[in-house]
Amino acid sequence: MTELLLLRHGESLWNAEHRYQGQQGTGLSARGRQQAKDAADYLRTYAIDAVVASDLQRVTETLQPYLDSRDHVDVRIDRRWREINVGSWGGRTFTDVYAEEPDVVDAFARGEDIARGGGETFSQLRARVWEAARDITDFKCVLVVTHGGPIRVAAASALRLSAGGEMALDPPCNCSLTVLHLDGLTSYNVPTGTDR
């Protein structure tokens, strides 16, 4: 059975500024670059057969130290592992969005599955991510470098939580590792660096 190692990207500049990113965003902060180096060191303990990644900049920058530490690794870019689309909220601070749309933010916090900023719902994200996870079956251990939203919904799917169940899971920390199989979860949100 294929084991999926889901690595969240390192801290981005927008993470540090408390901005919504979604499918927009920046590269890594200095802290994020160090987290990526620590994660690359941590990943040496795994016998990784393949690498799949989102195409967004904060992910490709997180992946680079791992690639630099290996002789040759083919990376399959899969846009289905992108973060949830938060539409017009992308780039805006949490404070600004709450000031302008408190009812929407509160509804989301209560667990309502709404398309923030006119983007995607968690149900839509869960469907595309689980399809992407189910397409990875030809290797024993696959590193998937992705984002917090996809990790949460993949974990919820592996645990067979009902729709909205991902909201019961804490958001993954930057450069944390979640390990799962299609029929279950091995670990969730494990720090890989100095934040351990």
Coordinates of C-alpha atoms in Angstrom, one line a residue, residues 81-185:
W81 CA -2.6 19.7 -4.6
R82 CA -2.9 23.5 -4.7
E83 CA -4.3 25.3 -1.7
I84 CA -8.0 26.1 -1.6
N85 CA -9.0 29.0 -3.8
V86 CA -10.1 31.9 -1.6
G87 CA -11.0 34.2 -4.4
S88 CA -11.0 37.9 -3.6
W89 CA -9.7 37.2 -0.1
G90 CA -6.2 36.3 -1.5
G91 CA -3.6 38.9 -0.3
R92 CA -5.9 40.5 2.2
T93 CA -5.1 40.5 5.9
F94 CA -7.3 38.4 8.2
T95 CA -8.1 41.7 10.1
D96 CA -9.2 43.5 6.9
V97 CA -11.4 40.6 5.7
Y98 CA -13.0 40.3 9.1
A99 CA -13.7 44.1 9.3
E100 CA -15.4 43.9 5.9
E101 CA -17.1 40.5 6.0
P102 CA -17.6 39.5 9.6
D103 CA -20.7 37.4 8.9
V104 CA -18.9 35.3 6.3
V105 CA -15.8 34.8 8.5
D106 CA -18.0 33.8 11.5
A107 CA -20.1 31.4 9.3
F108 CA -16.9 29.7 8.2
A109 CA -15.6 29.5 11.8
R110 CA -18.9 27.8 12.7
G111 CA -18.2 25.1 10.1
E112 CA -20.4 26.3 7.3
D113 CA -18.9 25.1 4.0
I114 CA -18.8 28.4 2.1
A115 CA -16.7 29.7 -0.8
R116 CA -14.7 32.4 0.9
G117 CA -14.1 35.3 -1.4
G118 CA -16.1 33.5 -4.2
G119 CA -13.4 30.8 -4.5
E120 CA -13.9 27.1 -3.5
T121 CA -15.7 25.3 -0.7
F122 CA -13.9 22.7 1.4
S123 CA -16.2 20.1 -0.2
Q124 CA -14.8 21.0 -3.6
L125 CA -11.2 21.0 -2.3
R126 CA -11.8 17.6 -0.6
A127 CA -13.0 16.1 -3.9
R128 CA -10.1 17.3 -6.0
V129 CA -7.4 16.4 -3.4
W130 CA -8.8 12.9 -2.7
E131 CA -8.9 12.2 -6.4
A132 CA -5.2 13.3 -6.6
A133 CA -4.3 11.1 -3.6
R134 CA -6.1 8.1 -5.2
D135 CA -4.1 8.6 -8.4
I136 CA -0.8 7.9 -6.5
T137 CA -0.7 4.2 -6.2
D138 CA 2.3 3.1 -8.2
F139 CA 5.0 3.7 -5.5
K140 CA 5.6 2.6 -1.9
C141 CA 6.4 6.0 -0.3
V142 CA 5.5 9.3 -1.9
L143 CA 6.4 12.8 -0.7
V144 CA 3.6 15.2 -1.5
V145 CA 4.6 18.9 -0.9
T146 CA 1.4 20.9 -0.6
H147 CA -0.6 23.3 1.6
G148 CA -2.5 23.2 4.9
G149 CA -6.0 22.9 3.3
P150 CA -5.2 19.9 1.1
I151 CA -3.5 18.2 4.1
R152 CA -6.6 18.7 6.3
V153 CA -9.0 17.4 3.8
A154 CA -6.8 14.4 2.8
A155 CA -6.5 13.5 6.5
A156 CA -10.3 13.8 7.0
S157 CA -10.9 11.6 3.9
A158 CA -8.4 9.0 5.2
L159 CA -10.1 9.0 8.6
R160 CA -13.5 8.8 6.8
L161 CA -14.8 11.8 8.5
S162 CA -18.1 13.1 7.2
A163 CA -18.3 16.3 5.2
G164 CA -17.0 19.2 7.2
G165 CA -15.0 16.8 9.5
E166 CA -11.8 18.5 8.4
M167 CA -12.7 21.5 10.6
A168 CA -12.2 19.3 13.7
L169 CA -8.5 19.0 12.7
D170 CA -6.1 21.7 13.7
P171 CA -4.5 23.5 10.7
P172 CA -1.1 21.9 9.9
C173 CA 1.9 23.9 11.0
N174 CA 4.4 25.1 8.4
C175 CA 6.7 22.3 7.3
S176 CA 4.8 19.7 9.5
L177 CA 4.5 16.2 8.2
T178 CA 1.3 14.1 8.0
V179 CA 1.5 10.5 7.0
L180 CA -1.4 8.6 5.6
H181 CA -2.6 5.7 3.5
L182 CA -5.8 5.8 1.5
D183 CA -7.4 3.7 4.3
G184 CA -6.1 5.5 7.3
L185 CA -4.0 8.1 9.0

